[in-house]
Coordinates of C-alpha atoms in Angstrom, one line a residue:
M8 CA -55.5 -56.3 -13.3
K9 CA -52.0 -55.1 -12.8
R10 CA -51.2 -53.1 -9.6
T11 CA -49.2 -50.3 -11.1
R12 CA -48.6 -47.1 -9.2
L13 CA -47.6 -43.7 -10.5
K14 CA -45.7 -41.6 -8.0
R15 CA -47.6 -38.4 -7.0
R16 CA -46.2 -35.1 -5.6
G17 CA -47.0 -33.8 -2.2
G18 CA -47.0 -35.2 1.3
L19 CA -49.4 -37.7 2.8
G20 CA -52.5 -36.5 4.6
R21 CA -53.4 -37.8 8.0
T22 CA -55.6 -40.7 6.9
A23 CA -53.1 -41.8 4.3
E24 CA -50.3 -41.8 6.9
Q25 CA -52.5 -43.9 9.2
L26 CA -53.1 -46.4 6.4
V27 CA -49.4 -46.6 5.8
W28 CA -48.7 -47.1 9.5
L29 CA -51.3 -49.9 9.9
A30 CA -50.1 -51.7 6.7
G31 CA -46.5 -51.5 7.9
G32 CA -47.6 -53.0 11.2
L33 CA -49.4 -55.8 9.4
A34 CA -46.4 -56.5 7.2
Q35 CA -44.1 -56.8 10.2
S36 CA -46.6 -58.9 12.3
G37 CA -45.2 -62.1 13.8
S38 CA -48.4 -63.9 14.6
R39 CA -51.9 -64.5 13.4
I40 CA -53.4 -62.9 16.5
E41 CA -51.4 -59.7 15.8
D42 CA -52.4 -60.0 12.2
H43 CA -56.0 -59.9 13.3
Y44 CA -55.5 -56.7 15.3
W45 CA -53.9 -54.8 12.4
E46 CA -56.4 -56.2 9.9
T47 CA -59.3 -55.1 12.1
Q48 CA -58.0 -51.6 12.4
L49 CA -57.2 -51.4 8.6
A50 CA -60.7 -52.6 7.8
K51 CA -62.3 -49.9 9.9
L52 CA -60.3 -47.1 8.3
I53 CA -60.6 -48.4 4.8
D54 CA -64.4 -48.7 5.2
E55 CA -64.6 -45.1 6.4
T56 CA -62.4 -44.0 3.4
L57 CA -64.5 -45.9 0.9
A58 CA -67.7 -44.5 2.5
D59 CA -66.3 -41.0 2.1
N60 CA -65.6 -41.8 -1.6
D61 CA -62.0 -40.6 -1.0
E62 CA -60.1 -42.5 -3.7
E63 CA -57.2 -40.1 -3.5
V64 CA -56.4 -41.1 0.0
L65 CA -56.2 -44.8 -0.8
N66 CA -54.1 -44.1 -3.9
A67 CA -51.7 -41.8 -1.9
A68 CA -51.1 -44.5 0.7
L69 CA -50.5 -47.1 -2.1
D70 CA -48.2 -44.8 -4.0
H71 CA -46.1 -44.2 -1.0
L72 CA -45.8 -47.9 -0.1
Y73 CA -45.2 -49.0 -3.7
S74 CA -41.6 -47.6 -3.6
A75 CA -41.1 -47.7 0.2
D76 CA -42.3 -51.1 1.4
A77 CA -43.3 -53.8 -1.1
R78 CA -44.7 -56.1 1.5
A79 CA -46.8 -53.4 3.2
Y80 CA -48.0 -52.3 -0.2
D81 CA -49.3 -55.8 -1.0
D82 CA -50.9 -56.0 2.4
L83 CA -52.7 -52.7 2.0
A84 CA -53.7 -53.4 -1.6
D85 CA -55.1 -56.8 -0.5
N86 CA -57.1 -55.2 2.3
I87 CA -58.5 -52.4 0.2
E88 CA -59.5 -54.8 -2.6
S89 CA -61.2 -57.1 0.0
R90 CA -63.1 -54.3 1.7
A91 CA -64.2 -52.9 -1.7
E92 CA -65.5 -56.2 -3.2
C93 CA -67.1 -57.2 0.1
A94 CA -69.2 -54.0 0.2
A95 CA -67.1 -52.5 3.0
G96 CA -68.9 -54.7 5.6
S97 CA -72.3 -53.1 4.9
L98 CA -74.2 -56.4 5.6
A99 CA -74.1 -57.4 9.3
E100 CA -75.6 -60.9 9.0
H101 CA -73.9 -62.3 5.9
D102 CA -70.5 -62.7 4.4
V103 CA -70.8 -61.2 0.9
V104 CA -68.5 -60.8 -2.1
L105 CA -68.7 -59.3 -5.5
I106 CA -67.6 -61.9 -8.1
A107 CA -66.7 -61.7 -11.8
A108 CA -67.0 -64.4 -14.5
P109 CA -64.7 -63.2 -17.3
V110 CA -65.3 -64.3 -20.9
L111 CA -62.4 -64.0 -23.3
A112 CA -63.6 -63.4 -26.9
W113 CA -62.2 -62.6 -30.3
S114 CA -63.9 -61.8 -33.6
R115 CA -63.4 -60.1 -36.9
Y116 CA -66.6 -58.2 -36.0
R117 CA -67.6 -56.0 -33.1
I118 CA -67.6 -57.9 -29.8
P119 CA -70.9 -56.9 -28.1
A120 CA -71.5 -55.7 -24.6
A121 CA -75.2 -56.4 -24.1
N122 CA -78.2 -56.9 -21.9
I123 CA -78.8 -60.5 -20.8
P124 CA -82.3 -61.8 -21.5
A125 CA -84.2 -63.0 -18.5
A126 CA -84.2 -66.6 -19.6
V127 CA -80.5 -66.6 -20.1
L128 CA -80.0 -64.9 -16.8
A129 CA -82.0 -67.6 -15.1
N130 CA -79.9 -70.4 -16.7
L131 CA -76.7 -68.6 -15.7
R132 CA -78.0 -68.4 -12.1
V133 CA -78.7 -72.2 -12.1
H134 CA -75.2 -73.1 -13.4
L135 CA -73.4 -70.7 -11.0
Q136 CA -75.2 -72.2 -8.1
A137 CA -74.7 -75.7 -9.2
H138 CA -71.0 -75.6 -10.3
V139 CA -69.3 -72.5 -8.8
L140 CA -71.0 -71.6 -5.5
A141 CA -71.3 -73.5 -2.3
K142 CA -74.5 -75.3 -1.5
G143 CA -77.2 -72.9 -0.2
A144 CA -75.4 -69.7 -1.2
R145 CA -77.6 -66.8 -2.1
L146 CA -76.9 -65.1 -5.4
S147 CA -77.5 -61.9 -7.4
V148 CA -76.5 -61.8 -11.1
A149 CA -76.3 -58.5 -13.0
D150 CA -78.3 -58.6 -16.3
F151 CA -75.6 -57.0 -18.4
L152 CA -72.4 -58.4 -20.0
F153 CA -69.8 -55.6 -19.3
S154 CA -66.8 -54.5 -21.3
P155 CA -63.7 -53.4 -19.4
D156 CA -64.7 -49.7 -20.1
Q157 CA -68.0 -50.2 -18.4
L158 CA -66.8 -51.8 -15.1
P159 CA -66.7 -49.8 -11.9
Q160 CA -63.7 -47.5 -12.0
G161 CA -61.6 -47.4 -8.8
Y162 CA -62.0 -48.8 -5.3
C163 CA -64.8 -46.5 -4.2
S164 CA -66.9 -47.1 -7.3
T165 CA -66.4 -50.9 -6.9
A166 CA -67.4 -50.7 -3.2
E167 CA -70.6 -48.7 -4.2
F168 CA -71.5 -51.2 -6.8
A169 CA -70.7 -54.1 -4.5
K170 CA -73.0 -52.7 -1.8
V171 CA -75.9 -52.6 -4.2
I172 CA -75.5 -56.1 -5.8
C173 CA -74.4 -57.7 -2.5
G174 CA -77.6 -56.4 -0.9
A175 CA -79.5 -58.0 -3.7
A176 CA -77.7 -61.2 -3.2
A177 CA -78.7 -61.3 0.5
E178 CA -82.3 -61.2 -0.8
N179 CA -81.5 -63.8 -3.5
L180 CA -82.6 -61.3 -6.2
D181 CA -80.9 -60.5 -9.5
L182 CA -79.8 -56.9 -10.4
H183 CA -81.1 -54.9 -13.3
I184 CA -78.5 -52.6 -14.8
D185 CA -79.5 -49.2 -16.1
T186 CA -77.4 -48.7 -19.3
D187 CA -78.3 -45.0 -19.8
G188 CA -75.1 -43.1 -20.0
M189 CA -72.9 -46.2 -19.9
P190 CA -69.5 -45.6 -21.7
E191 CA -69.1 -46.8 -25.2
T192 CA -67.1 -49.9 -25.8
A193 CA -63.8 -49.7 -27.7
Q194 CA -63.4 -52.1 -30.6
F195 CA -60.6 -54.7 -30.4
L196 CA -60.0 -57.9 -32.2
S197 CA -59.6 -59.7 -28.8
D198 CA -61.2 -58.5 -25.6
T199 CA -62.8 -59.6 -22.3
R200 CA -66.4 -59.4 -21.3
Y201 CA -67.5 -59.6 -17.6
L202 CA -70.5 -61.3 -16.0
L203 CA -70.8 -59.7 -12.6
A204 CA -72.6 -61.2 -9.7
A205 CA -72.5 -61.4 -5.9
V206 CA -72.8 -64.2 -3.4
A207 CA -74.1 -64.1 0.2
V208 CA -73.8 -66.7 2.9
P209 CA -74.3 -66.8 6.7
R210 CA -71.3 -65.5 8.6
G211 CA -68.4 -68.0 8.4
G212 CA -70.0 -70.2 5.7
A213 CA -68.4 -71.4 2.5
L214 CA -68.8 -69.2 -0.6
F215 CA -67.5 -71.4 -3.4
R216 CA -67.9 -75.0 -4.5
W217 CA -64.2 -75.6 -4.1
Q218 CA -64.4 -74.8 -0.4
E219 CA -66.5 -77.9 0.1
P220 CA -64.8 -81.3 0.7
D221 CA -65.8 -82.8 -2.7
G222 CA -65.2 -79.7 -4.8
T223 CA -62.1 -78.4 -6.7
R224 CA -61.3 -75.3 -8.7
D225 CA -60.5 -77.4 -11.8
G226 CA -63.8 -79.3 -11.5
A227 CA -65.7 -76.0 -11.2
L228 CA -64.0 -74.5 -14.2
E229 CA -64.6 -77.6 -16.3
Q230 CA -68.3 -77.5 -15.5
W231 CA -68.6 -73.8 -15.9
R232 CA -67.0 -73.8 -19.3
A233 CA -69.3 -76.5 -20.5
Q234 CA -72.6 -75.3 -18.9
G235 CA -72.0 -71.6 -18.5
G236 CA -70.3 -71.4 -21.9
A237 CA -73.5 -72.8 -23.5
C238 CA -75.4 -69.9 -22.0
L239 CA -72.9 -67.1 -22.7
T240 CA -71.8 -68.0 -26.3
P241 CA -75.1 -67.0 -27.9
L242 CA -74.7 -63.5 -26.4
L243 CA -71.5 -63.1 -28.4
P244 CA -72.4 -64.0 -32.0
G245 CA -69.6 -64.4 -34.4
C246 CA -67.1 -64.7 -31.6
A247 CA -64.7 -67.4 -30.4
V248 CA -64.9 -67.5 -26.6
D249 CA -63.2 -69.1 -23.6
L250 CA -64.3 -68.8 -20.0
V251 CA -62.2 -67.9 -17.0
L252 CA -63.1 -69.4 -13.6
P253 CA -65.6 -67.1 -11.7
D254 CA -64.0 -65.8 -8.5
S255 CA -63.9 -62.7 -6.3
Y256 CA -63.9 -59.6 -8.4
F257 CA -60.2 -58.5 -8.3
A258 CA -58.8 -62.1 -8.4
A259 CA -61.0 -62.9 -11.4
S260 CA -60.0 -59.7 -13.1
R261 CA -56.3 -60.5 -12.7
A262 CA -56.8 -64.1 -13.9
A263 CA -58.5 -62.7 -17.0
D264 CA -55.6 -60.3 -17.6
K265 CA -53.2 -63.2 -17.3
D266 CA -55.2 -65.6 -19.5
S267 CA -55.9 -62.9 -22.1
R268 CA -52.3 -62.6 -23.1
P269 CA -51.8 -66.1 -24.6
Y270 CA -55.5 -66.0 -25.8
S271 CA -54.8 -62.8 -27.7
V272 CA -51.7 -64.3 -29.4
R273 CA -53.6 -67.4 -30.5
A274 CA -56.5 -65.2 -31.6
S275 CA -54.2 -63.1 -33.7
V276 CA -52.6 -66.1 -35.4
A277 CA -56.1 -67.6 -36.2
F278 CA -57.3 -64.2 -37.5
L279 CA -54.2 -63.8 -39.8
A280 CA -54.3 -67.4 -41.0
T281 CA -58.0 -66.9 -42.0
T282 CA -57.7 -63.3 -43.4
L283 CA -54.5 -63.9 -45.3
E284 CA -55.6 -67.4 -46.4
T285 CA -52.2 -68.8 -45.3
P286 CA -51.2 -71.5 -42.7
A287 CA -49.7 -70.3 -39.4
A288 CA -46.4 -71.8 -40.5
S289 CA -46.2 -69.1 -43.2
L290 CA -46.3 -66.3 -40.6
R291 CA -43.4 -64.7 -38.8
A292 CA -43.5 -63.1 -35.4
V293 CA -41.1 -60.4 -34.1
V294 CA -41.0 -60.1 -30.3
A295 CA -39.4 -57.0 -28.6
P296 CA -39.4 -55.3 -25.1
F297 CA -40.9 -51.8 -24.8
W298 CA -39.7 -49.5 -22.0
D299 CA -40.8 -46.3 -20.3
R300 CA -38.8 -45.8 -17.2
N301 CA -39.0 -49.5 -16.6
L302 CA -39.9 -52.5 -18.9
E303 CA -43.7 -52.1 -19.4
E304 CA -44.6 -54.7 -22.0
Y305 CA -43.6 -56.9 -24.9
R306 CA -45.0 -56.2 -28.3
I307 CA -45.3 -58.8 -31.1
G308 CA -45.3 -57.7 -34.7
F309 CA -46.6 -60.2 -37.3
T310 CA -45.4 -60.4 -40.9
A311 CA -45.8 -62.9 -43.7
R312 CA -42.8 -65.1 -43.7
G313 CA -40.1 -63.7 -45.9
R314 CA -41.6 -60.2 -45.9
D315 CA -40.9 -57.2 -43.8
A316 CA -44.3 -55.4 -43.6
V317 CA -45.9 -55.7 -40.2
V318 CA -49.5 -56.7 -40.8
H319 CA -50.7 -57.0 -37.3
G320 CA -49.6 -56.7 -33.7
V321 CA -50.3 -57.9 -30.1
V322 CA -49.3 -56.3 -26.8
W323 CA -48.2 -58.7 -24.0
P324 CA -48.2 -56.4 -20.8
L325 CA -46.3 -57.2 -17.7
L326 CA -48.5 -58.1 -14.8
G327 CA -48.0 -58.1 -11.0
A328 CA -44.3 -58.5 -10.0
E329 CA -43.1 -59.3 -13.5
D330 CA -40.1 -57.3 -14.7
E331 CA -37.0 -57.6 -17.0
T332 CA -35.9 -60.7 -15.0
T333 CA -39.1 -62.6 -15.8
D334 CA -38.7 -64.9 -18.8
C335 CA -41.7 -63.6 -20.6
V336 CA -40.1 -64.1 -24.0
A337 CA -39.9 -67.8 -23.5
Q338 CA -43.6 -67.8 -22.6
I339 CA -44.5 -65.8 -25.7
E340 CA -42.4 -68.0 -27.9
T341 CA -44.0 -71.1 -26.5
V342 CA -47.5 -69.8 -27.3
L343 CA -46.5 -68.8 -30.8
R344 CA -45.0 -72.2 -31.6
E345 CA -48.0 -74.0 -30.1
S346 CA -50.1 -71.8 -32.4
G347 CA -48.2 -73.1 -35.4
L348 CA -45.5 -70.5 -36.1
T349 CA -41.9 -71.8 -36.7
D350 CA -40.3 -68.4 -37.5
V351 CA -40.0 -66.3 -34.3
V352 CA -37.5 -63.4 -34.0
S353 CA -36.7 -62.0 -30.6
L354 CA -35.1 -58.6 -30.4
E355 CA -33.3 -57.4 -27.3
H356 CA -33.0 -53.7 -28.0
H357 CA -34.9 -51.4 -25.5
F358 CA -37.7 -49.9 -27.7
P359 CA -39.6 -46.8 -26.5
L360 CA -43.2 -47.1 -25.5
E361 CA -44.5 -45.3 -28.7
Y362 CA -48.0 -45.0 -30.2
C363 CA -49.4 -43.7 -33.5
D364 CA -49.9 -40.0 -33.3
D365 CA -53.0 -40.2 -35.5
C366 CA -55.0 -43.2 -34.2
G367 CA -53.3 -44.0 -30.9
A368 CA -52.5 -47.6 -31.8
P369 CA -49.3 -49.1 -30.4
L370 CA -46.3 -49.3 -32.8
Y371 CA -44.9 -52.8 -33.3
P372 CA -41.4 -54.2 -34.0
S373 CA -40.4 -55.0 -37.5
P374 CA -37.8 -57.6 -38.6
E375 CA -35.4 -54.7 -39.3
G376 CA -35.6 -53.6 -35.7
E377 CA -37.8 -50.5 -36.3
V378 CA -41.2 -49.6 -34.7
V379 CA -43.9 -49.3 -37.3
H380 CA -47.6 -49.1 -37.7
A381 CA -49.3 -52.5 -38.3
E382 CA -51.2 -52.4 -41.6
M383 CA -53.2 -55.2 -43.3
P384 CA -52.6 -55.5 -47.0
E385 CA -55.1 -53.5 -49.0
E386 CA -56.0 -56.4 -51.3
Q387 CA -57.4 -58.3 -48.3
G388 CA -60.2 -55.7 -48.1
V389 CA -61.1 -56.3 -44.4
Q390 CA -62.2 -53.8 -41.9
A391 CA -60.5 -55.3 -38.9
P392 CA -59.5 -53.7 -35.6
R393 CA -55.9 -52.5 -35.7
H394 CA -54.7 -54.3 -32.6
L395 CA -55.7 -56.6 -29.8
H396 CA -56.6 -55.5 -26.3

């Protein structure tokens, strides 16, 4: 997930000032032993702030550092994320961490977010322990496949959820999710679903398979895609799926955000080729940058080759430190051409970050250099989502 900060008015409170000072000290540290001092102090103050459910203090400190000190901002963000997903040090005898196993999916139908049957949950537990986690690690798996709208919102909510599921992991018990009052899931052609779990090991022990001498990330991902995919695919009927490597919560979420961009483009091409009954080579893509104060994202408008009407669109958001100097256009063009398109138009004009006033969908670039609503031809008669997530 992209770390994007919006500047807020008003001065910093005492706790936010202390967080800023500690993060600045860590950023300027010249040794590992000094790092340890600053990190210990940061961990204590972050844990207190998370326990107080004071999200605004954390955001205020991050907002200040985002424009004032990029290195200190990254250090503070890393430490806040770490304390949140590790349950703010609530378990004294174990190292614990909340993990996510993202699943990329696309479908012409609704992508479900659903309860996981007990038998499937048991199989997922087996494959996580066999292929993703270190030998002897304890595990808790949540019995629900979450949509992005249903994930814990903010650092404090993440820490609260992590405390519960990490406590269950220490007991080697799975976690039942009460779905009463859970937010509705927005409908997109391409989206991500999240299997959430937690792992617990004795202090100082290895958490993941790739921390062991004979393990690698690539090997874990290959086995998880094969074995975990066989368990998860039946939960997403009518969907094409791809699995992202399970990892600590925030790292896995960012990996899913990154992988979902090319996945969404490929899904869009496959959807259009099927719906319009035309080969990918008969499609045209128009790529353009969209700006607010800064470059925020690229949008891709799809047309039939030789026609100007935009029939579908994809958003390619900027992530992390990406900006106008990052060659995202080349990445997008590579994915499009690998998907079978030969006609790719790249526009350089700064387009405004506009959305449809009626339905809220993004507006996409047309071959004439205008921003327009993507509309499927009426004769296709499909009820498809208007854009990809």
